[in-house]
PDB file of C-alpha atoms in Angstrom:
ATOM      1  CA  MET L   1      20.193 -22.614  57.921  1.00  0.00           C
ATOM      2  CA  ARG L   2      17.327 -20.383  58.912  1.00  0.00           C
ATOM      3  CA  CYS L   3      17.583 -18.537  55.582  1.00  0.00           C
ATOM      4  CA  CYS L   4      17.544 -21.810  53.669  1.00  0.00           C
ATOM      5  CA  CYS L   5      14.523 -23.023  55.636  1.00  0.00           C
ATOM      6  CA  ARG L   6      12.686 -19.776  54.994  1.00  0.00           C
ATOM      7  CA  LEU L   7      13.540 -19.943  51.286  1.00  0.00           C
ATOM      8  CA  GLU L   8      12.270 -23.504  51.063  1.00  0.00           C
ATOM      9  CA  LEU L   9       9.052 -22.557  52.836  1.00  0.00           C
ATOM     10  CA  ALA L  10       8.530 -19.601  50.488  1.00  0.00           C
ATOM     11  CA  VAL L  11       9.147 -21.726  47.391  1.00  0.00           C
ATOM     12  CA  GLY L  12       6.845 -24.414  48.741  1.00  0.00           C
ATOM     13  CA  GLU L  13       4.100 -21.869  49.323  1.00  0.00           C
ATOM     14  CA  VAL L  14       4.458 -20.521  45.768  1.00  0.00           C
ATOM     15  CA  VAL L  15       4.320 -23.986  44.259  1.00  0.00           C
ATOM     16  CA  ALA L  16       1.262 -24.849  46.351  1.00  0.00           C
ATOM     17  CA  ARG L  17      -0.518 -21.703  45.139  1.00  0.00           C
ATOM     18  CA  LEU L  18       0.321 -22.392  41.508  1.00  0.00           C
ATOM     19  CA  ARG L  19      -0.898 -25.981  41.776  1.00  0.00           C
ATOM     20  CA  ALA L  20      -4.114 -24.816  43.396  1.00  0.00           C
ATOM     21  CA  GLY L  21      -4.626 -22.346  40.529  1.00  0.00           C
ATOM     22  CA  GLY L  22      -4.420 -19.357  42.782  1.00  0.00           C
ATOM     23  CA  GLY L  23      -1.606 -17.735  40.833  1.00  0.00           C
ATOM     24  CA  TRP L  24       0.266 -14.742  42.102  1.00  0.00           C
ATOM     25  CA  SER L  25      -1.445 -12.347  44.474  1.00  0.00           C
ATOM     26  CA  ARG L  26      -0.561  -8.805  45.394  1.00  0.00           C
ATOM     27  CA  PRO L  27      -0.164  -7.705  48.996  1.00  0.00           C
ATOM     28  CA  ARG L  28      -3.273  -6.098  50.356  1.00  0.00           C
ATOM     29  CA  GLY L  29      -1.535  -2.906  51.222  1.00  0.00           C
ATOM     30  CA  GLY L  30       0.249  -2.619  47.860  1.00  0.00           C
ATOM     31  CA  SER L  31      -0.782  -0.185  45.176  1.00  0.00           C
ATOM     32  CA  ARG L  32      -2.282  -1.565  42.008  1.00  0.00           C
ATOM     33  CA  LYS L  33      -2.370   0.419  38.795  1.00  0.00           C
ATOM     34  CA  SER L  34      -5.257  -0.186  36.499  1.00  0.00           C
ATOM     35  CA  ASP L  35      -4.352  -1.291  32.984  1.00  0.00           C
ATOM     36  CA  THR L  36      -7.168   0.725  31.533  1.00  0.00           C
ATOM     37  CA  ALA L  37      -8.098   4.305  32.053  1.00  0.00           C
ATOM     38  CA  PRO L  38     -11.449   5.232  33.637  1.00  0.00           C
ATOM     39  CA  ARG L  39     -14.340   5.246  31.215  1.00  0.00           C
ATOM     40  CA  PRO L  40     -14.915   9.017  31.268  1.00  0.00           C
ATOM     41  CA  PHE L  41     -11.217   9.583  30.609  1.00  0.00           C
ATOM     42  CA  ARG L  42     -11.209   7.060  27.775  1.00  0.00           C
ATOM     43  CA  GLY L  43     -14.213   8.758  26.221  1.00  0.00           C
ATOM     44  CA  ALA L  44     -12.460  12.119  26.370  1.00  0.00           C
ATOM     45  CA  LEU L  45      -9.456  10.656  24.552  1.00  0.00           C
ATOM     46  CA  VAL L  46     -11.471   8.895  21.860  1.00  0.00           C
ATOM     47  CA  LEU L  47     -13.901  11.729  21.108  1.00  0.00           C
ATOM     48  CA  PRO L  48     -11.499  14.245  19.430  1.00  0.00           C
ATOM     49  CA  PRO L  49     -10.104  11.771  16.848  1.00  0.00           C
ATOM     50  CA  VAL L  50     -13.621  10.568  16.032  1.00  0.00           C
ATOM     51  CA  VAL L  51     -14.839  14.152  15.576  1.00  0.00           C
ATOM     52  CA  LEU L  52     -11.872  15.031  13.347  1.00  0.00           C
ATOM     53  CA  LEU L  53     -12.356  11.877  11.283  1.00  0.00           C
ATOM     54  CA  ALA L  54     -16.055  12.600  10.833  1.00  0.00           C
ATOM     55  CA  LEU L  55     -15.429  16.258   9.989  1.00  0.00           C
ATOM     56  CA  PHE L  56     -12.557  15.947   7.527  1.00  0.00           C
ATOM     57  CA  PHE L  57     -13.265  12.578   5.916  1.00  0.00           C
ATOM     58  CA  LEU L  58     -16.677  11.068   6.575  1.00  0.00           C
ATOM     59  CA  TYR L  59     -18.636  14.292   6.061  1.00  0.00           C
ATOM     60  CA  PRO L  60     -17.080  15.112   2.627  1.00  0.00           C
ATOM     61  CA  LEU L  61     -17.531  11.477   1.622  1.00  0.00           C
ATOM     62  CA  ALA L  62     -21.166  11.626   2.677  1.00  0.00           C
ATOM     63  CA  LEU L  63     -21.616  14.775   0.560  1.00  0.00           C
ATOM     64  CA  VAL L  64     -20.156  12.962  -2.463  1.00  0.00           C
ATOM     65  CA  VAL L  65     -22.529  10.033  -1.976  1.00  0.00           C
ATOM     66  CA  GLN L  66     -25.454  12.422  -1.517  1.00  0.00           C
ATOM     67  CA  GLN L  67     -24.557  14.331  -4.676  1.00  0.00           C
ATOM     68  CA  SER L  68     -24.306  11.085  -6.631  1.00  0.00           C
ATOM     69  CA  LEU L  69     -27.956  10.390  -5.795  1.00  0.00           C
ATOM     70  CA  GLN L  70     -29.232  13.810  -6.888  1.00  0.00           C
ATOM     71  CA  PRO L  71     -29.629  14.194 -10.668  1.00  0.00           C
ATOM     72  CA  ASP L  72     -29.790  17.587 -12.328  1.00  0.00           C
ATOM     73  CA  THR L  73     -33.555  17.238 -12.657  1.00  0.00           C
ATOM     74  CA  GLY L  74     -33.892  17.288  -8.870  1.00  0.00           C
ATOM     75  CA  GLY L  75     -34.977  14.791  -6.277  1.00  0.00           C
ATOM     76  CA  THR L  76     -33.189  11.668  -5.157  1.00  0.00           C
ATOM     77  CA  SER L  77     -32.791   8.652  -7.416  1.00  0.00           C
ATOM     78  CA  LEU L  78     -30.336   6.134  -8.821  1.00  0.00           C
ATOM     79  CA  GLN L  79     -30.591   7.626 -12.293  1.00  0.00           C
ATOM     80  CA  PRO L  80     -27.043   9.105 -12.205  1.00  0.00           C
ATOM     81  CA  TYR L  81     -25.679   5.614 -11.543  1.00  0.00           C
ATOM     82  CA  ALA L  82     -27.719   4.167 -14.394  1.00  0.00           C
ATOM     83  CA  ASP L  83     -26.526   6.900 -16.772  1.00  0.00           C
ATOM     84  CA  VAL L  84     -22.864   6.488 -15.819  1.00  0.00           C
ATOM     85  CA  PHE L  85     -22.894   2.684 -15.923  1.00  0.00           C
ATOM     86  CA  ALA L  86     -24.558   2.766 -19.343  1.00  0.00           C
ATOM     87  CA  SER L  87     -22.001   5.180 -20.801  1.00  0.00           C
ATOM     88  CA  GLU L  88     -19.174   3.840 -22.920  1.00  0.00           C
ATOM     89  CA  SER L  89     -16.723   6.334 -21.444  1.00  0.00           C
ATOM     90  CA  PHE L  90     -17.134   4.826 -17.980  1.00  0.00           C
ATOM     91  CA  ARG L  91     -16.634   1.260 -19.209  1.00  0.00           C
ATOM     92  CA  ASN L  92     -13.531   2.279 -21.151  1.00  0.00           C
ATOM     93  CA  ALA L  93     -12.151   4.188 -18.152  1.00  0.00           C
ATOM     94  CA  LEU L  94     -12.803   1.234 -15.843  1.00  0.00           C
ATOM     95  CA  TRP L  95     -11.080  -1.184 -18.207  1.00  0.00           C
ATOM     96  CA  THR L  96      -8.134   1.191 -18.737  1.00  0.00           C
ATOM     97  CA  THR L  97      -7.741   1.700 -14.993  1.00  0.00           C
ATOM     98  CA  VAL L  98      -7.787  -2.033 -14.278  1.00  0.00           C
ATOM     99  CA  TRP L  99      -5.350  -3.145 -16.950  1.00  0.00           C
ATOM    100  CA  ILE L 100      -2.863  -0.342 -16.322  1.00  0.00           C
ATOM    101  CA  ALA L 101      -2.996  -0.915 -12.549  1.00  0.00           C
ATOM    102  CA  VAL L 102      -2.589  -4.696 -12.863  1.00  0.00           C
ATOM    103  CA  SER L 103       0.167  -4.429 -15.488  1.00  0.00           C
ATOM    104  CA  SER L 104       2.029  -1.817 -13.445  1.00  0.00           C
ATOM    105  CA  THR L 105       1.749  -3.981 -10.329  1.00  0.00           C
ATOM    106  CA  VAL L 106       3.131  -7.048 -12.104  1.00  0.00           C
ATOM    107  CA  GLY L 107       5.954  -4.976 -13.581  1.00  0.00           C
ATOM    108  CA  CYS L 108       6.792  -3.469 -10.178  1.00  0.00           C
ATOM    109  CA  MET L 109       6.817  -6.887  -8.505  1.00  0.00           C
ATOM    110  CA  VAL L 110       9.103  -8.453 -11.106  1.00  0.00           C
ATOM    111  CA  LEU L 111      11.459  -5.490 -11.399  1.00  0.00           C
ATOM    112  CA  GLY L 112      11.433  -4.820  -7.654  1.00  0.00           C
ATOM    113  CA  PHE L 113      12.284  -8.434  -6.842  1.00  0.00           C
ATOM    114  CA  VAL L 114      15.157  -8.546  -9.338  1.00  0.00           C
ATOM    115  CA  LEU L 115      16.643  -5.213  -8.230  1.00  0.00           C
ATOM    116  CA  ALA L 116      16.297  -6.097  -4.545  1.00  0.00           C
ATOM    117  CA  LEU L 117      17.956  -9.449  -5.275  1.00  0.00           C
ATOM    118  CA  VAL L 118      20.926  -7.711  -6.894  1.00  0.00           C
ATOM    119  CA  ILE L 119      21.285  -5.155  -4.111  1.00  0.00           C
ATOM    120  CA  ALA L 120      21.018  -7.731  -1.325  1.00  0.00           C
ATOM    121  CA  PHE L 121      23.070 -10.642  -2.678  1.00  0.00           C
ATOM    122  CA  VAL L 122      25.370  -9.307  -5.404  1.00  0.00           C
ATOM    123  CA  PRO L 123      28.269  -7.415  -3.799  1.00  0.00           C
ATOM    124  CA  PHE L 124      29.142  -4.207  -5.606  1.00  0.00           C
ATOM    125  CA  PRO L 125      30.482  -0.815  -4.488  1.00  0.00           C
ATOM    126  CA  GLY L 126      27.753   1.509  -3.257  1.00  0.00           C
ATOM    127  CA  ALA L 127      25.137  -1.160  -2.525  1.00  0.00           C
ATOM    128  CA  LYS L 128      24.335   0.374   0.872  1.00  0.00           C
ATOM    129  CA  ALA L 129      24.063   3.846  -0.664  1.00  0.00           C
ATOM    130  CA  VAL L 130      21.610   2.529  -3.252  1.00  0.00           C
ATOM    131  CA  ALA L 131      19.532   0.861  -0.544  1.00  0.00           C
ATOM    132  CA  ARG L 132      19.402   4.128   1.407  1.00  0.00           C
ATOM    133  CA  PHE L 133      18.501   6.074  -1.730  1.00  0.00           C
ATOM    134  CA  ILE L 134      15.404   3.894  -2.091  1.00  0.00           C
ATOM    135  CA  ASP L 135      14.132   5.255   1.236  1.00  0.00           C
ATOM    136  CA  VAL L 136      14.610   8.805  -0.052  1.00  0.00           C
ATOM    137  CA  TYR L 137      13.028   7.919  -3.389  1.00  0.00           C
ATOM    138  CA  LEU L 138       9.803   6.930  -1.644  1.00  0.00           C
ATOM    139  CA  SER L 139       9.318  10.552  -0.581  1.00  0.00           C
ATOM    140  CA  PHE L 140       9.447  11.893  -4.159  1.00  0.00           C
ATOM    141  CA  PRO L 141       6.148  13.092  -5.677  1.00  0.00           C
ATOM    142  CA  SER L 142       4.917  11.172  -8.683  1.00  0.00           C
ATOM    143  CA  PHE L 143       4.882  14.206 -10.982  1.00  0.00           C
ATOM    144  CA  LEU L 144       8.623  14.683 -10.409  1.00  0.00           C
ATOM    145  CA  ILE L 145       9.396  11.257 -11.871  1.00  0.00           C
ATOM    146  CA  THR L 146       7.049  11.900 -14.763  1.00  0.00           C
ATOM    147  CA  LEU L 147       8.683  15.266 -15.381  1.00  0.00           C
ATOM    148  CA  ALA L 148      12.071  13.572 -15.536  1.00  0.00           C
ATOM    149  CA  LEU L 149      10.731  11.080 -18.061  1.00  0.00           C
ATOM    150  CA  LEU L 150       9.437  13.958 -20.165  1.00  0.00           C
ATOM    151  CA  PHE L 151      13.044  15.089 -20.698  1.00  0.00           C
ATOM    152  CA  ILE L 152      13.716  11.683 -22.259  1.00  0.00           C
ATOM    153  CA  TYR L 153      10.489  10.735 -24.027  1.00  0.00           C
ATOM    154  CA  GLY L 154       8.772  14.109 -24.286  1.00  0.00           C
ATOM    155  CA  THR L 155       8.318  16.236 -27.374  1.00  0.00           C
ATOM    156  CA  THR L 156      11.691  17.934 -26.909  1.00  0.00           C
ATOM    157  CA  GLY L 157      13.308  14.997 -25.137  1.00  0.00           C
ATOM    158  CA  ILE L 158      16.264  12.870 -26.103  1.00  0.00           C
ATOM    159  CA  ILE L 159      14.115  10.370 -28.021  1.00  0.00           C
ATOM    160  CA  GLY L 160      11.002  12.498 -28.134  1.00  0.00           C
ATOM    161  CA  SER L 161      10.253  11.734 -31.757  1.00  0.00           C
ATOM    162  CA  PHE L 162       8.613   8.482 -30.643  1.00  0.00           C
ATOM    163  CA  GLN L 163       5.993  10.344 -28.544  1.00  0.00           C
ATOM    164  CA  PHE L 164       6.196   7.427 -26.146  1.00  0.00           C
ATOM    165  CA  LEU L 165       4.734   9.061 -23.049  1.00  0.00           C
ATOM    166  CA  THR L 166       1.514  10.065 -24.782  1.00  0.00           C
ATOM    167  CA  THR L 167       0.541   6.403 -25.159  1.00  0.00           C
ATOM    168  CA  PRO L 168      -0.732   3.941 -22.527  1.00  0.00           C
ATOM    169  CA  TRP L 169       2.707   2.295 -22.556  1.00  0.00           C
ATOM    170  CA  GLY L 170       4.241   5.584 -21.475  1.00  0.00           C
ATOM    171  CA  VAL L 171       1.870   5.750 -18.515  1.00  0.00           C
ATOM    172  CA  LEU L 172       2.747   2.142 -17.717  1.00  0.00           C
ATOM    173  CA  LEU L 173       6.480   2.930 -17.811  1.00  0.00           C
ATOM    174  CA  ALA L 174       6.041   5.965 -15.561  1.00  0.00           C
ATOM    175  CA  GLU L 175       4.022   4.028 -12.972  1.00  0.00           C
ATOM    176  CA  VAL L 176       6.475   1.107 -12.928  1.00  0.00           C
ATOM    177  CA  THR L 177       9.371   3.552 -12.541  1.00  0.00           C
ATOM    178  CA  TYR L 178       7.726   5.383  -9.672  1.00  0.00           C
ATOM    179  CA  PHE L 179       6.130   2.512  -7.726  1.00  0.00           C
ATOM    180  CA  THR L 180       8.873  -0.133  -7.989  1.00  0.00           C
ATOM    181  CA  PRO L 181      10.659   1.105  -4.811  1.00  0.00           C
ATOM    182  CA  PHE L 182       7.421   0.527  -2.891  1.00  0.00           C
ATOM    183  CA  VAL L 183       7.988  -3.173  -3.590  1.00  0.00           C
ATOM    184  CA  MET L 184      11.764  -3.102  -3.197  1.00  0.00           C
ATOM    185  CA  ARG L 185      11.758  -1.679   0.323  1.00  0.00           C
ATOM    186  CA  PRO L 186       9.842  -4.529   2.048  1.00  0.00           C
ATOM    187  CA  VAL L 187      11.563  -7.156  -0.108  1.00  0.00           C
ATOM    188  CA  LEU L 188      14.982  -5.861   0.954  1.00  0.00           C
ATOM    189  CA  ALA L 189      13.843  -6.091   4.566  1.00  0.00           C
ATOM    190  CA  ALA L 190      12.791  -9.706   3.962  1.00  0.00           C
ATOM    191  CA  PHE L 191      16.121 -10.526   2.299  1.00  0.00           C
ATOM    192  CA  SER L 192      17.956  -9.255   5.366  1.00  0.00           C
ATOM    193  CA  GLN L 193      16.250 -12.037   7.363  1.00  0.00           C
ATOM    194  CA  VAL L 194      17.367 -14.828   5.016  1.00  0.00           C
ATOM    195  CA  ASP L 195      19.843 -17.159   6.700  1.00  0.00           C
ATOM    196  CA  ALA L 196      23.148 -16.989   4.835  1.00  0.00           C
ATOM    197  CA  ALA L 197      23.984 -20.500   6.032  1.00  0.00           C
ATOM    198  CA  GLN L 198      21.139 -21.926   3.941  1.00  0.00           C
ATOM    199  CA  ILE L 199      22.475 -20.225   0.829  1.00  0.00           C
ATOM    200  CA  GLU L 200      26.011 -21.458   1.524  1.00  0.00           C
ATOM    201  CA  ALA L 201      24.752 -24.982   2.176  1.00  0.00           C
ATOM    202  CA  ALA L 202      22.754 -25.019  -1.052  1.00  0.00           C
ATOM    203  CA  SER L 203      25.750 -23.688  -2.974  1.00  0.00           C
ATOM    204  CA  SER L 204      28.093 -26.272  -1.453  1.00  0.00           C
ATOM    205  CA  LEU L 205      25.685 -29.022  -2.519  1.00  0.00           C
ATOM    206  CA  GLY L 206      25.985 -27.896  -6.123  1.00  0.00           C
ATOM    207  CA  ALA L 207      22.826 -25.806  -6.499  1.00  0.00           C
ATOM    208  CA  ARG L 208      23.169 -23.031  -9.047  1.00  0.00           C
ATOM    209  CA  ALA L 209      22.033 -19.450  -8.565  1.00  0.00           C
ATOM    210  CA  PRO L 210      18.601 -19.799 -10.257  1.00  0.00           C
ATOM    211  CA  ARG L 211      17.754 -22.828  -8.118  1.00  0.00           C
ATOM    212  CA  ILE L 212      18.913 -21.101  -4.936  1.00  0.00           C
ATOM    213  CA  VAL L 213      16.738 -18.099  -5.773  1.00  0.00           C
ATOM    214  CA  ARG L 214      13.742 -20.306  -6.566  1.00  0.00           C
ATOM    215  CA  GLN L 215      13.956 -22.700  -3.606  1.00  0.00           C
ATOM    216  CA  VAL L 216      15.666 -20.708  -0.845  1.00  0.00           C
ATOM    217  CA  ILE L 217      15.234 -16.963  -1.388  1.00  0.00           C
ATOM    218  CA  LEU L 218      11.859 -16.688  -3.133  1.00  0.00           C
ATOM    219  CA  PRO L 219       9.829 -18.580  -0.467  1.00  0.00           C
ATOM    220  CA  GLU L 220      11.106 -16.140   2.176  1.00  0.00           C
ATOM    221  CA  ALA L 221      10.230 -13.077   0.106  1.00  0.00           C
ATOM    222  CA  LEU L 222       6.980 -14.254  -1.475  1.00  0.00           C
ATOM    223  CA  PRO L 223       4.592 -13.116   1.344  1.00  0.00           C
ATOM    224  CA  VAL L 224       6.203  -9.672   1.556  1.00  0.00           C
ATOM    225  CA  LEU L 225       6.291  -9.441  -2.230  1.00  0.00           C
ATOM    226  CA  ALA L 226       2.550 -10.134  -2.342  1.00  0.00           C
ATOM    227  CA  ALA L 227       1.893  -7.497   0.324  1.00  0.00           C
ATOM    228  CA  GLY L 228       3.954  -4.897  -1.533  1.00  0.00           C
ATOM    229  CA  GLY L 229       2.191  -5.756  -4.785  1.00  0.00           C
ATOM    230  CA  SER L 230      -1.211  -5.338  -3.131  1.00  0.00           C
ATOM    231  CA  LEU L 231      -0.223  -1.876  -1.916  1.00  0.00           C
ATOM    232  CA  VAL L 232       1.072  -0.877  -5.360  1.00  0.00           C
ATOM    233  CA  LEU L 233      -2.179  -2.078  -6.929  1.00  0.00           C
ATOM    234  CA  VAL L 234      -4.161   0.283  -4.681  1.00  0.00           C
ATOM    235  CA  LEU L 235      -1.823   3.189  -5.434  1.00  0.00           C
ATOM    236  CA  CYS L 236      -1.875   2.603  -9.199  1.00  0.00           C
ATOM    237  CA  LEU L 237      -5.659   2.396  -9.185  1.00  0.00           C
ATOM    238  CA  ASN L 238      -5.905   5.919  -7.766  1.00  0.00           C
ATOM    239  CA  GLU L 239      -2.972   7.500  -9.581  1.00  0.00           C
ATOM    240  CA  PHE L 240      -3.866  10.832 -11.154  1.00  0.00           C
ATOM    241  CA  GLY L 241      -0.715  12.927 -11.423  1.00  0.00           C
ATOM    242  CA  ILE L 242       1.206  10.550 -13.676  1.00  0.00           C
ATOM    243  CA  VAL L 243      -1.618  10.235 -16.210  1.00  0.00           C
ATOM    244  CA  LEU L 244      -2.136  13.997 -16.196  1.00  0.00           C
ATOM    245  CA  PHE L 245       1.546  14.911 -16.584  1.00  0.00           C
ATOM    246  CA  THR L 246       2.221  12.436 -19.380  1.00  0.00           C
ATOM    247  CA  GLY L 247      -0.420  14.166 -21.478  1.00  0.00           C
ATOM    248  CA  ALA L 248      -1.726  10.853 -22.771  1.00  0.00           C
ATOM    249  CA  LYS L 249      -4.966  11.999 -24.396  1.00  0.00           C
ATOM    250  CA  GLY L 250      -6.189   8.495 -25.175  1.00  0.00           C
ATOM    251  CA  VAL L 251      -5.681   7.275 -21.605  1.00  0.00           C
ATOM    252  CA  THR L 252      -8.705   7.952 -19.387  1.00  0.00           C
ATOM    253  CA  THR L 253      -8.669   6.292 -15.995  1.00  0.00           C
ATOM    254  CA  LEU L 254     -11.336   6.597 -13.306  1.00  0.00           C
ATOM    255  CA  PRO L 255      -9.576   9.521 -11.534  1.00  0.00           C
ATOM    256  CA  MET L 256      -9.190  11.268 -14.901  1.00  0.00           C
ATOM    257  CA  LEU L 257     -12.878  10.650 -15.648  1.00  0.00           C
ATOM    258  CA  VAL L 258     -13.826  12.262 -12.332  1.00  0.00           C
ATOM    259  CA  TYR L 259     -11.707  15.276 -13.243  1.00  0.00           C
ATOM    260  CA  SER L 260     -13.193  15.442 -16.733  1.00  0.00           C
ATOM    261  CA  LYS L 261     -16.811  15.232 -15.608  1.00  0.00           C
ATOM    262  CA  ALA L 262     -16.426  17.674 -12.716  1.00  0.00           C
ATOM    263  CA  ILE L 263     -14.126  20.313 -14.236  1.00  0.00           C
ATOM    264  CA  LEU L 264     -14.634  20.097 -17.989  1.00  0.00           C
ATOM    265  CA  GLU L 265     -18.263  18.955 -18.279  1.00  0.00           C
ATOM    266  CA  SER L 266     -19.677  20.309 -14.976  1.00  0.00           C
ATOM    267  CA  ASP L 267     -21.452  16.987 -14.537  1.00  0.00           C
ATOM    268  CA  TYR L 268     -21.154  16.810 -10.764  1.00  0.00           C
ATOM    269  CA  PRO L 269     -23.587  13.915 -10.193  1.00  0.00           C
ATOM    270  CA  GLY L 270     -21.753  11.836 -12.784  1.00  0.00           C
ATOM    271  CA  ALA L 271     -18.365  12.769 -11.288  1.00  0.00           C
ATOM    272  CA  CYS L 272     -19.585  11.771  -7.837  1.00  0.00           C
ATOM    273  CA  VAL L 273     -20.841   8.423  -9.151  1.00  0.00           C
ATOM    274  CA  VAL L 274     -17.441   7.638 -10.641  1.00  0.00           C
ATOM    275  CA  ALA L 275     -15.765   8.784  -7.416  1.00  0.00           C
ATOM    276  CA  VAL L 276     -17.970   6.492  -5.327  1.00  0.00           C
ATOM    277  CA  VAL L 277     -17.148   3.532  -7.569  1.00  0.00           C
ATOM    278  CA  ASN L 278     -13.451   4.359  -7.351  1.00  0.00           C
ATOM    279  CA  VAL L 279     -13.619   4.576  -3.557  1.00  0.00           C
ATOM    280  CA  LEU L 280     -15.424   1.240  -3.270  1.00  0.00           C
ATOM    281  CA  ILE L 281     -12.842  -0.509  -5.445  1.00  0.00           C
ATOM    282  CA  SER L 282     -10.005   1.118  -3.492  1.00  0.00           C
ATOM    283  CA  VAL L 283     -11.449   0.114  -0.127  1.00  0.00           C
ATOM    284  CA  GLY L 284     -11.907  -3.461  -1.340  1.00  0.00           C
ATOM    285  CA  LEU L 285      -8.329  -3.654  -2.579  1.00  0.00           C
ATOM    286  CA  TYR L 286      -7.055  -2.072   0.609  1.00  0.00           C
ATOM    287  CA  GLY L 287      -8.860  -4.751   2.587  1.00  0.00           C
ATOM    288  CA  LEU L 288      -7.073  -7.325   0.433  1.00  0.00           C
ATOM    289  CA  TYR L 289      -3.768  -5.579   1.144  1.00  0.00           C
ATOM    290  CA  ARG L 290      -4.401  -5.694   4.897  1.00  0.00           C
ATOM    291  CA  VAL L 291      -5.202  -9.413   4.764  1.00  0.00           C
ATOM    292  CA  VAL L 292      -2.069 -10.186   2.765  1.00  0.00           C
ATOM    293  CA  SER L 293       0.069  -7.950   5.016  1.00  0.00           C
ATOM    294  CA  ARG L 294      -1.264  -9.649   8.143  1.00  0.00           C
ATOM    295  CA  ARG L 295      -0.491 -13.085   6.784  1.00  0.00           C
ATOM    296  CA  ALA L 296       2.952 -11.893   5.683  1.00  0.00           C
ATOM    297  CA  GLY L 297       3.611 -10.459   9.121  1.00  0.00           C
ATOM    298  CA  ALA L 298       4.194  -6.967   7.705  1.00  0.00           C
TER     299      ALA L 298
END
């Protein structure tokens, strides 16, 4: 009885405190750990990463921006930007970069969704092994995939007489082949969260496979598919190795133009201008990717 009375008194005291807005309180003699470190300690932890970031990234980027504002005639001016923006080579490179990146992204999203759909919902032997191989595939360098394509479409390849890789369509094929798993991986993760009961219910009600995909599966995967496509768009925009290894002479993207101006023409101000433009576009697209990923919950 005494225990019950004490328990009731304790519960009554807690309820009274909660109603009064007092909340829980710690005993005076108890130890209380601070959730945040002391300010001097926090400063010591934050300073090294900031210094490393400034030294290895911000400082070289600042040098590129500074060089882009210094023409060969000396001084500081916006003349290098005016010269580059007025050149036809820059406009062609910008257009080529945009249409190849957008086309590759669309191709990766469509192909990645279809392949992920087959792996996740069509039972076949080795489906788990294929899904695991995708994780390994993501670690492959881009030039390795392009080198493999050269054995098929190259000059001495199986169907090399078409000279397919030396055209913009060859670059497009190589980028779709390499970047499709970057879309497949998050889509497969989204498919694993789809409730199988919804698919069975839709099938029992007479819905065919295309309708089930359109009304049940696609809405679940659409946010993740958009996030993966945004990431692929950023990667395709800055891709250099694939364009270089295909040997497509008529394909000049912004990274290739930077290489051409800096290495072949020794036009360092012009190369820095193109690099700054490329960085600004990449940062803008990366911001878009972060917004889409946050809304998709990725």
